[in-house]
Tab-separated table of C-alpha atoms in Angstrom:
chain	number	residue	atom	x	y	z
A	17	MET	CA	21.537	29.151	15.477
A	18	GLN	CA	19.847	28.124	18.748
A	19	GLU	CA	21.897	26.940	21.828
A	20	LYS	CA	22.293	23.310	22.831
A	21	SER	CA	21.661	22.952	25.834
A	22	ILE	CA	23.834	20.478	28.043
A	23	LEU	CA	22.493	17.914	31.659
A	24	ILE	CA	25.020	18.449	33.766
A	25	VAL	CA	24.710	15.173	35.920
A	26	ASP	CA	26.862	14.583	38.783
A	27	ASP	CA	26.408	14.133	42.609
A	28	GLU	CA	29.551	16.710	43.254
A	29	GLU	CA	28.010	19.941	43.121
A	30	SER	CA	31.778	21.769	43.032
A	31	VAL	CA	32.210	18.866	39.852
A	32	ARG	CA	28.840	20.673	38.888
A	33	ASP	CA	29.315	24.675	39.043
A	34	SER	CA	32.503	24.323	37.508
A	35	LEU	CA	30.980	22.393	34.832
A	36	GLU	CA	28.091	25.081	34.524
A	37	ARG	CA	30.599	27.833	34.014
A	38	VAL	CA	33.486	26.354	30.878
A	39	LEU	CA	30.248	25.033	29.108
A	40	ARG	CA	27.869	28.205	29.289
A	41	LYS	CA	30.951	30.068	28.900
A	42	ALA	CA	31.249	28.396	25.547
A	43	GLY	CA	28.281	29.714	25.000
A	44	TYR	CA	25.962	26.049	25.049
A	45	PHE	CA	22.897	26.616	28.121
A	46	THR	CA	22.648	24.273	31.139
A	47	ARG	CA	21.285	22.884	33.709
A	48	SER	CA	22.645	20.288	36.059
A	49	ALA	CA	21.673	17.826	38.315
A	50	GLY	CA	22.841	15.239	41.738
A	51	SER	CA	21.797	12.329	40.741
A	52	GLY	CA	19.599	10.331	38.431
A	53	GLU	CA	16.565	10.380	39.530
A	54	GLU	CA	16.874	14.105	39.039
A	55	ALA	CA	18.546	13.852	35.428
A	56	LEU	CA	15.531	11.320	34.725
A	57	THR	CA	13.109	14.431	35.480
A	58	LEU	CA	14.797	17.829	33.712
A	59	MET	CA	14.953	15.549	30.716
A	60	ALA	CA	11.553	14.419	31.026
A	61	ALA	CA	10.175	17.770	31.365
A	62	ALA	CA	12.819	19.571	28.392
A	63	ALA	CA	15.353	17.164	27.063
A	64	ALA	CA	18.819	18.455	26.603
A	65	ASP	CA	20.953	17.972	23.324
A	66	LEU	CA	23.478	17.222	25.374
A	67	VAL	CA	23.710	14.705	28.371
A	68	LEU	CA	27.234	14.403	30.344
A	69	THR	CA	26.972	12.192	33.635
A	70	ASP	CA	28.176	11.561	36.535
A	71	LEU	CA	29.534	7.234	35.948
A	72	ARG	CA	29.640	6.558	39.940
A	73	MET	CA	26.145	8.225	41.847
A	74	PRO	CA	24.723	7.755	45.046
A	75	ASP	CA	21.586	6.353	43.709
A	76	GLY	CA	23.474	3.724	40.944
A	77	ASP	CA	25.829	4.925	38.251
A	78	GLY	CA	26.059	6.051	34.951
A	79	ILE	CA	25.581	3.288	32.515
A	80	SER	CA	22.051	2.897	34.639
A	81	LEU	CA	21.270	6.628	33.732
A	82	LEU	CA	22.995	6.149	29.869
A	83	LYS	CA	20.678	2.519	29.383
A	84	SER	CA	17.275	5.087	30.288
A	85	LEU	CA	18.877	7.930	29.023
A	86	ARG	CA	18.685	5.851	25.822
A	87	LYS	CA	15.934	4.233	25.931
A	88	LYS	CA	13.665	7.426	26.217
A	89	PHE	CA	15.299	10.233	24.332
A	90	PRO	CA	17.774	8.320	21.795
A	91	ASP	CA	18.664	11.356	20.655
A	92	VAL	CA	20.141	12.880	22.635
A	93	GLU	CA	24.128	12.808	22.589
A	94	VAL	CA	26.093	10.604	26.327
A	95	ILE	CA	29.363	11.316	27.307
A	96	VAL	CA	29.887	9.737	30.920
A	97	LEU	CA	32.774	11.118	33.272
A	98	THR	CA	34.156	9.047	35.869
A	99	GLY	CA	37.321	9.216	38.367
A	100	TYR	CA	37.505	5.826	37.909
A	101	GLY	CA	38.389	5.297	35.065
A	102	THR	CA	39.591	2.227	33.284
A	103	ILE	CA	39.399	0.290	29.893
A	104	GLU	CA	36.142	-1.901	30.994
A	105	THR	CA	34.044	0.541	32.118
A	106	ALA	CA	35.210	2.858	29.155
A	107	VAL	CA	33.863	0.296	26.715
A	108	GLU	CA	31.153	-0.558	28.816
A	109	ALA	CA	29.712	3.198	28.537
A	110	ILE	CA	30.301	3.305	24.584
A	111	LYS	CA	29.021	-0.214	24.268
A	112	GLU	CA	25.887	1.163	25.224
A	113	GLY	CA	26.029	3.857	23.352
A	114	ALA	CA	27.827	6.732	25.349
A	115	TYR	CA	29.264	9.005	22.702
A	116	ASP	CA	32.599	9.567	25.402
A	117	PHE	CA	34.046	8.783	28.348
A	118	ILE	CA	36.515	11.501	29.661
A	119	THR	CA	38.220	10.552	32.936
A	120	LYS	CA	38.303	13.335	36.066
A	121	PRO	CA	38.983	15.649	36.631
A	122	PRO	CA	38.685	16.745	33.225
A	123	LYS	CA	40.065	19.403	32.229
A	124	LYS	CA	38.245	22.404	29.538
A	125	ALA	CA	39.801	21.313	26.634
A	126	VAL	CA	38.992	17.683	26.738
A	127	ILE	CA	35.924	18.889	28.497
A	128	LEU	CA	34.864	21.127	24.944
A	129	SER	CA	35.994	19.634	22.429
A	130	THR	CA	34.482	16.422	22.827
A	131	VAL	CA	31.214	18.109	24.030
A	132	GLU	CA	31.879	20.532	20.097
A	133	ARG	CA	32.346	16.267	18.314
A	134	ALA	CA	29.399	15.257	20.351
A	135	ILE	CA	27.008	17.887	18.826
A	136	GLU	CA	28.880	17.657	15.100
A	137	ARG	CA	27.973	14.325	15.018
A	138	GLN	CA	24.204	14.986	16.351
A	139	ASN	CA	23.824	17.232	13.879
A	140	LEU	CA	25.026	15.152	11.705
A	141	ALA	CA	22.504	12.131	12.968
A	142	GLN	CA	19.741	14.514	12.285
A	143	GLU	CA	20.405	15.566	8.936
A	144	ASN	CA	20.904	12.347	8.066
A	145	LYS	CA	17.645	11.659	9.822
A	146	TYR	CA	15.742	14.659	7.879
A	147	LEU	CA	17.469	13.718	4.154
A	148	LYS	CA	15.694	10.125	4.996
A	149	ALA	CA	12.295	11.545	5.707
A	150	GLN	CA	12.299	13.371	2.498
A	151	LEU	CA	13.126	9.798	0.717
A	152	GLY	CA	10.808	8.750	2.186
A	153	ARG	CA	7.878	11.409	1.061
A	154	GLY	CA	9.542	11.191	-2.513
A	155	GLU	CA	8.960	7.540	-2.556
A	156	PHE	CA	5.673	8.044	-1.900
A	157	PHE	CA	5.285	10.931	-4.242
A	158	GLU	CA	6.175	8.557	-6.812
A	159	GLU	CA	4.661	5.648	-6.121
A	160	ILE	CA	1.718	6.729	-4.785
A	161	ILE	CA	-0.291	3.447	-2.136
A	162	GLY	CA	-3.488	1.401	-3.474
A	163	LYS	CA	-4.794	-1.229	-5.604
A	164	SER	CA	-8.045	-1.414	-4.254
A	165	GLN	CA	-10.327	-1.707	-7.472
A	166	PRO	CA	-11.550	2.030	-6.820
A	167	PHE	CA	-7.960	3.234	-6.806
A	168	ASN	CA	-7.799	1.265	-9.923
A	169	LEU	CA	-10.167	3.397	-12.114
A	170	VAL	CA	-8.137	6.417	-10.655
A	171	MET	CA	-4.209	6.063	-11.463
A	172	GLN	CA	-5.948	4.103	-14.981
A	173	MET	CA	-7.161	7.571	-15.935
A	174	VAL	CA	-3.898	9.084	-14.454
A	175	GLU	CA	-2.246	6.925	-17.447
A	176	ARG	CA	-4.484	7.852	-19.214
A	177	VAL	CA	-4.856	11.708	-18.944
A	178	ALA	CA	-0.798	12.201	-17.994
A	179	PRO	CA	0.123	12.187	-22.051
A	180	LEU	CA	-2.749	14.892	-23.319
A	181	ILE	CA	-3.069	18.251	-23.412
A	182	SER	CA	-6.544	18.771	-22.088
A	183	THR	CA	-7.000	20.648	-18.664
A	184	VAL	CA	-8.635	17.771	-15.869
A	185	LEU	CA	-9.848	18.731	-12.593
A	186	ILE	CA	-9.961	16.469	-9.539
A	187	THR	CA	-12.416	15.874	-6.694
A	188	GLY	CA	-12.024	14.031	-3.809
A	189	GLU	CA	-12.483	14.953	-0.186
A	190	SER	CA	-9.831	16.581	2.297
A	191	GLY	CA	-7.240	14.810	2.583
A	192	THR	CA	-7.433	11.744	-0.534
A	193	GLY	CA	-4.759	13.070	-1.703
A	194	LYS	CA	-5.351	15.675	-4.602
A	195	GLU	CA	-2.047	16.971	-5.142
A	196	LEU	CA	-0.644	13.418	-5.254
A	197	ILE	CA	-2.573	12.673	-8.144
A	198	ALA	CA	-1.914	15.818	-9.548
A	199	ARG	CA	1.926	15.435	-9.719
A	200	ALA	CA	1.412	12.044	-10.596
A	201	ILE	CA	-0.683	13.082	-14.257
A	202	HIS	CA	2.535	15.794	-14.426
A	203	ARG	CA	5.479	13.130	-13.607
A	204	LYS	CA	3.750	11.264	-16.132
A	205	SER	CA	3.264	14.045	-19.331
A	206	PRO	CA	5.704	14.605	-21.331
A	207	ARG	CA	5.772	18.309	-19.455
A	208	ALA	CA	8.001	16.025	-17.052
A	209	LYS	CA	11.021	17.355	-17.528
A	210	ASN	CA	9.433	21.309	-16.442
A	211	ARG	CA	7.668	22.430	-13.362
A	212	PHE	CA	4.800	22.364	-11.602
A	213	ILE	CA	2.842	24.591	-9.322
A	214	PRO	CA	0.925	23.827	-7.044
A	215	VAL	CA	-1.524	26.374	-6.096
A	216	ASN	CA	-3.369	26.432	-3.173
A	217	SER	CA	-6.079	29.836	-4.118
A	218	ALA	CA	-7.493	29.737	-0.876
A	219	ALA	CA	-4.919	30.767	1.132
A	220	ILE	CA	-4.267	33.721	-1.090
A	221	PRO	CA	-5.886	36.846	-0.343
A	222	GLU	CA	-8.945	38.002	-2.047
A	223	ASN	CA	-7.173	41.354	-3.695
A	224	LEU	CA	-3.676	39.561	-4.012
A	225	ILE	CA	-5.428	36.855	-6.264
A	226	GLU	CA	-4.695	38.641	-9.269
A	227	SER	CA	-1.515	38.841	-9.438
A	228	GLU	CA	-0.202	35.734	-8.296
A	229	LEU	CA	-1.584	33.927	-10.669
A	230	PHE	CA	-0.409	36.643	-13.398
A	231	GLY	CA	1.706	39.226	-12.749
A	232	HIS	CA	2.018	42.806	-12.762
A	233	VAL	CA	4.021	46.128	-13.461
A	234	LYS	CA	5.903	48.376	-12.111
A	235	GLY	CA	3.165	50.986	-10.836
A	236	ALA	CA	0.546	49.337	-11.222
A	237	PHE	CA	-1.011	49.970	-7.281
A	238	THR	CA	-0.145	50.893	-4.315
A	239	GLY	CA	3.888	48.699	-3.658
A	240	ALA	CA	3.999	47.502	-7.030
A	241	MET	CA	7.601	48.955	-6.991
A	242	ARG	CA	9.402	46.529	-10.049
A	243	ASP	CA	7.911	44.015	-12.227
A	244	LYS	CA	6.821	40.671	-10.913
A	245	GLN	CA	6.377	37.450	-13.284
A	246	GLY	CA	2.664	35.229	-12.265
A	247	LEU	CA	2.116	31.333	-11.297
A	248	PHE	CA	1.077	30.892	-14.619
A	249	LYS	CA	4.441	32.358	-16.216
A	250	VAL	CA	6.732	30.756	-14.263
A	251	ALA	CA	4.687	27.595	-15.060
A	252	ASP	CA	5.436	28.273	-18.612
A	253	GLY	CA	6.112	25.002	-20.153
A	254	GLY	CA	4.989	22.786	-16.944
A	255	THR	CA	1.805	21.544	-14.938
A	256	LEU	CA	-0.082	24.389	-12.965
A	257	PHE	CA	-1.938	22.891	-10.337
A	258	LEU	CA	-4.952	25.001	-8.595
A	259	ASP	CA	-6.382	23.288	-5.845
A	260	GLU	CA	-9.637	25.155	-3.885
A	261	ILE	CA	-10.515	26.462	-7.339
A	262	SER	CA	-13.594	26.644	-5.706
A	263	SER	CA	-12.368	30.484	-4.227
A	264	VAL	CA	-11.532	32.516	-6.874
A	265	PRO	CA	-13.671	34.993	-6.416
A	266	LEU	CA	-16.408	35.625	-9.511
A	267	ASN	CA	-14.484	38.348	-11.372
A	268	LEU	CA	-11.306	36.876	-11.826
A	269	GLN	CA	-13.161	33.666	-13.321
A	270	VAL	CA	-13.353	35.609	-16.523
A	271	LYS	CA	-9.612	35.968	-16.742
A	272	LEU	CA	-8.930	32.534	-15.629
A	273	LEU	CA	-11.363	31.415	-18.182
A	274	ARG	CA	-9.502	33.446	-21.316
A	275	ALA	CA	-5.783	32.458	-19.795
A	276	ILE	CA	-6.979	28.609	-19.885
A	277	GLU	CA	-8.626	28.802	-23.730
A	278	GLN	CA	-7.141	31.590	-25.902
A	279	LYS	CA	-3.578	30.495	-24.131
A	280	GLU	CA	-2.491	34.332	-22.946
A	281	ILE	CA	-2.022	36.333	-20.026
A	282	LEU	CA	-2.510	39.530	-18.769
A	283	ALA	CA	-0.178	41.153	-16.307
A	284	VAL	CA	-1.565	43.611	-13.507
A	285	GLY	CA	-1.603	46.874	-15.241
A	286	SER	CA	-0.830	45.835	-18.417
A	287	THR	CA	-1.543	46.308	-21.899
A	288	ARG	CA	0.258	43.556	-23.001
A	289	PRO	CA	-1.024	40.033	-23.949
A	290	GLU	CA	1.913	37.274	-23.356
A	291	ILE	CA	1.453	33.645	-24.428
A	292	ILE	CA	2.306	31.551	-22.180
A	293	ASP	CA	2.484	27.567	-22.072
A	294	VAL	CA	0.792	25.870	-19.313
A	295	ARG	CA	-0.997	22.684	-18.969
A	296	ILE	CA	-4.172	23.457	-15.710
A	297	ILE	CA	-4.661	20.669	-13.771
A	298	ALA	CA	-7.572	22.217	-11.166
A	299	ALA	CA	-8.808	20.097	-7.713
A	300	THR	CA	-11.479	21.367	-5.160
A	301	ASN	CA	-13.973	19.176	-2.082
A	302	LYS	CA	-17.003	21.157	-2.992
A	303	ASP	CA	-19.447	19.889	-5.393
A	304	LEU	CA	-18.591	22.620	-8.508
A	305	VAL	CA	-21.974	21.798	-9.916
A	306	GLU	CA	-23.950	22.811	-7.093
A	307	GLU	CA	-21.588	26.151	-7.062
A	308	VAL	CA	-22.798	27.313	-10.115
A	309	THR	CA	-26.209	26.352	-9.318
A	310	LEU	CA	-25.756	28.580	-6.694
A	311	GLY	CA	-23.820	31.331	-8.593
A	312	ASN	CA	-20.881	31.519	-6.315
A	313	PHE	CA	-19.078	29.663	-9.345
A	314	ARG	CA	-19.231	30.185	-13.907
A	315	GLU	CA	-20.658	27.648	-15.967
A	316	ASP	CA	-18.526	28.432	-18.294
A	317	LEU	CA	-15.153	28.215	-16.347
A	318	TYR	CA	-16.672	24.541	-14.771
A	319	TYR	CA	-17.084	22.649	-18.299
A	320	ARG	CA	-13.834	24.376	-19.324
A	321	LEU	CA	-11.327	23.052	-16.461
A	322	ASN	CA	-13.521	19.376	-16.826
A	323	VAL	CA	-12.690	18.245	-19.923
A	324	VAL	CA	-11.461	15.263	-18.095
A	325	GLY	CA	-12.968	14.402	-14.401
A	326	ILE	CA	-11.059	11.997	-12.564
A	327	ASN	CA	-12.737	11.386	-8.560
A	328	ILE	CA	-10.979	10.251	-5.669
A	329	PRO	CA	-12.403	8.005	-3.489
A	330	PRO	CA	-12.058	8.040	0.318
A	331	LEU	CA	-10.648	5.911	2.089
A	332	ARG	CA	-14.199	4.680	3.582
A	333	GLU	CA	-14.509	2.962	0.226
A	334	ARG	CA	-10.923	1.759	-0.358
A	335	LEU	CA	-10.265	0.134	2.604
A	336	ASP	CA	-8.485	-2.819	1.047
A	337	ASP	CA	-5.480	0.306	0.659
A	338	ILE	CA	-5.381	0.616	4.658
A	339	PRO	CA	-2.542	-2.391	4.965
A	340	GLU	CA	-0.456	-0.849	2.576
A	341	LEU	CA	-1.045	2.725	3.509
A	342	VAL	CA	-0.099	1.813	7.686
A	343	ASN	CA	3.134	-0.010	6.436
A	344	HIS	CA	4.268	2.888	4.105
A	345	PHE	CA	3.481	5.274	7.055
A	346	ILE	CA	4.846	2.931	9.489
A	347	LYS	CA	8.085	3.271	7.397
A	348	VAL	CA	8.332	6.728	6.724
A	349	TYR	CA	7.813	8.002	10.676
A	350	ASN	CA	10.663	4.967	11.792
A	351	ALA	CA	13.039	7.385	9.442
A	352	GLN	CA	11.614	10.732	11.101
A	353	LEU	CA	11.029	9.519	14.167
A	354	SER	CA	14.886	6.704	14.673
A	355	LYS	CA	11.791	4.160	15.761
A	356	GLN	CA	12.209	0.025	14.537
A	357	ILE	CA	8.341	-0.449	14.277
A	358	ARG	CA	7.692	-3.458	12.348
A	359	GLY	CA	4.053	-3.419	11.207
A	360	ALA	CA	1.154	-3.184	13.328
A	361	ASP	CA	-0.894	-5.219	15.275
A	362	GLU	CA	-4.122	-7.147	13.233
A	363	ALA	CA	-6.508	-6.011	15.069
A	364	VAL	CA	-5.472	-2.949	15.104
A	365	LEU	CA	-6.161	-3.354	11.518
A	366	ASN	CA	-9.383	-4.400	11.666
A	367	ALA	CA	-10.276	-2.335	13.956
A	368	PHE	CA	-9.012	0.433	11.401
A	369	LYS	CA	-11.663	-1.422	9.142
A	370	THR	CA	-14.730	0.290	10.684
A	371	TYR	CA	-14.041	3.536	11.345
A	372	GLU	CA	-15.290	6.441	8.757
A	373	TRP	CA	-11.750	7.951	8.376
A	374	LYS	CA	-13.669	11.626	8.201
A	375	GLY	CA	-10.936	13.045	7.317
A	376	ASN	CA	-9.556	10.279	4.933
A	377	VAL	CA	-5.655	9.132	4.121
A	378	ARG	CA	-4.778	12.670	5.291
A	379	GLU	CA	-6.248	10.896	9.305
A	380	LEU	CA	-4.809	7.632	8.911
A	381	GLU	CA	-0.871	9.498	8.198
A	382	ASN	CA	-1.775	11.608	11.345
A	383	VAL	CA	-3.118	8.612	13.616
A	384	VAL	CA	-0.315	6.378	12.678
A	385	GLU	CA	2.494	9.048	13.474
A	386	ARG	CA	0.656	9.916	17.212
A	387	ALA	CA	0.155	6.035	18.132
A	388	MET	CA	4.871	5.461	17.014
A	389	ILE	CA	5.408	8.118	19.358
A	390	MET	CA	3.675	6.225	21.803
A	391	CYS	CA	4.436	3.231	21.573
A	392	ASP	CA	7.784	1.940	22.607
A	393	SER	CA	8.167	-2.092	21.307
A	394	ASP	CA	8.176	-3.131	17.797
A	395	LEU	CA	4.986	-3.148	16.768
A	396	LEU	CA	1.292	-1.038	16.769
A	397	GLN	CA	-1.003	-2.178	19.537
A	398	LEU	CA	-4.667	-0.689	19.967
A	399	SER	CA	-3.570	0.374	22.809
A	400	HIS	CA	-0.946	2.757	20.998
A	401	PHE	CA	-4.392	4.606	19.622
A	402	PRO	CA	-6.974	7.329	20.418
A	403	PRO	CA	-10.188	5.342	22.913
A	404	MET	CA	-12.000	5.648	19.702
A	405	PHE	CA	-10.882	3.112	17.657
A	406	LEU	CA	-11.112	0.604	20.433
A	407	ILE	CA	-13.282	-2.619	20.165
A	408	LYS	CA	-16.714	-1.721	21.069
A	409	THR	CA	-18.773	-3.444	22.720
A	410	PRO	CA	-22.386	-5.291	22.327
A	411	SER	CA	-24.123	-2.672	23.944
A	412	GLU	CA	-21.510	0.493	21.850
A	413	GLU	CA	-22.593	-1.381	18.822
A	414	VAL	CA	-26.376	-1.406	19.470
A	415	GLU	CA	-25.765	2.864	19.843
A	416	GLY	CA	-29.065	4.093	18.270
A	417	GLY	CA	-30.885	1.112	18.690
A	418	LEU	CA	-32.407	-0.939	16.099
A	419	LYS	CA	-32.552	2.282	13.577
A	420	GLY	CA	-28.993	2.701	14.200
A	421	SER	CA	-27.800	-0.670	13.518
A	422	VAL	CA	-30.461	-0.516	10.248
A	423	ARG	CA	-28.179	2.545	8.609
A	424	LYS	CA	-25.461	1.028	9.663
A	425	PHE	CA	-25.751	-1.772	7.497
A	426	GLU	CA	-27.773	0.452	5.147
A	427	ARG	CA	-24.624	2.142	4.640
A	428	ASP	CA	-21.664	-0.383	4.170
A	429	ALA	CA	-23.876	-2.180	2.196
A	430	ILE	CA	-23.875	1.013	-0.340
A	431	PHE	CA	-20.397	1.088	-0.337
A	432	LYS	CA	-18.910	-2.465	-0.690
A	433	ALA	CA	-21.135	-2.566	-3.633
A	434	LEU	CA	-20.157	1.334	-5.175
A	435	GLN	CA	-16.531	-0.681	-4.389
A	436	ALA	CA	-17.451	-3.663	-6.393
A	437	ALA	CA	-19.225	-1.561	-8.994
A	438	GLY	CA	-15.998	0.318	-9.479
A	439	GLN	CA	-18.170	4.033	-8.493
A	440	ASP	CA	-20.954	2.799	-11.117
A	441	LYS	CA	-23.726	3.800	-9.062
A	442	SER	CA	-25.639	2.091	-12.073
A	443	LYS	CA	-23.953	-1.025	-10.952
A	444	ALA	CA	-24.305	-0.372	-7.945
A	445	ALA	CA	-28.330	-0.126	-8.022
A	446	GLY	CA	-28.560	-2.828	-9.856
A	447	LEU	CA	-25.990	-5.635	-6.907
A	448	LEU	CA	-29.168	-3.971	-4.047
A	449	GLY	CA	-31.426	-4.779	-6.417
A	450	MET	CA	-32.606	-1.296	-6.514
A	451	SER	CA	-33.375	0.943	-8.942
A	452	LEU	CA	-30.518	3.734	-9.386
A	453	SER	CA	-33.469	6.718	-7.822
A	454	THR	CA	-33.708	4.942	-4.753
A	455	LEU	CA	-29.740	4.677	-4.157
A	456	TYR	CA	-29.679	8.320	-4.583
A	457	ARG	CA	-32.160	8.930	-2.386
A	458	LYS	CA	-31.085	6.375	0.341
A	459	MET	CA	-27.039	7.565	-0.400
A	460	ALA	CA	-28.603	11.210	0.845
A	461	GLU	CA	-30.387	9.772	3.377
A	462	LEU	CA	-26.949	8.335	4.698
A	463	GLY	CA	-24.431	11.025	4.111
A	464	ILE	CA	-22.622	9.000	0.851
A	465	PRO	CA	-21.076	11.407	-1.240
A	466	SER	CA	-22.487	11.274	-4.677
A	467	LYS	CA	-19.537	13.206	-6.933
A	468	GLU	CA	-19.456	12.021	-10.701
């Protein structure tokens, strides 16, 4: 276990030295400061887990230091030492958030037992915070955030395909939440009581992926010391989610196709096929049709996976979901960061609706987390976010000249038409008063994805 760090604050050097000797001998990492100001400087450089501070010091009292510490380092436990122990000062210190109050000269046994109890309380608080964060995450998986029309269409497809055995291919840009949708399908399916096994195909080395998916028998290759179950077998009765499916090597795609079609697998080095009962959900952020054309992906496997296709719209096409997503992330990170932020200023939400969000929901989450770290009040404001979200001046608005402005206008108009038409491109073309081929050409010119 990592040793706990304690900062000792006292203007008497002999007291600091004495306390450091006792606490170091007990296994704690210690530092010391001779004033409140020095203590805050040391804490800013590297926060301690616990602070032992004298109540009376030349540059102020321990209560003032306690207030500063509670504001800037809310997770740090503080124990106040004083030679002026009175009920009033003890009550005031506890009221301001001190863990306990010890009178000078402190006895070794009292110091060690008080510090030990304070560390125990801190550990419990951290465990509680972790569990709250996990609970928040769990709600996220159960209640996927989004009520916009494009996202409602996704959820309607989830409801429709969940009870079936059919394979599903989920497409969408990075950060749109493809695994969340796959989990939602699994949880709403008759297989919900069995396992959901997510596999990031791109994260497994090419020479290991066959063994990871299908397993191997002892002696199949150098280092195969015993039989190993593959992930297909581990997911038996449940769902196997193959993310980044385009990363599966071509030579393995045949075996994958057979597993899906024949419902049987062959472990590496084995001659005995095994029957499996696994639902396959695959996902990719690439255009698999293009990968097929380029010869990087088998056409037969593509059609086998794409029995039902679900495309998750990027965040810039579901801007109406941003306020709800922001509130959700604030709730999650209030628990993780011990904050009490109640929401985001209207100016923040307006700025978010004009941003492109190339990293999608994942980028939004990261931006909100960063802002909450920077925020000392109870409301997120534009000043807590990176400069890219600041309101642009008129001169910045026309950056790129007339051509740039026209391009932005065309892009916004197409996004709005697609959103209004529920991503039906024929309807969107009608709303825009152009032919379908013109719409596709414009989308290509403006870099708008045209996934089916």
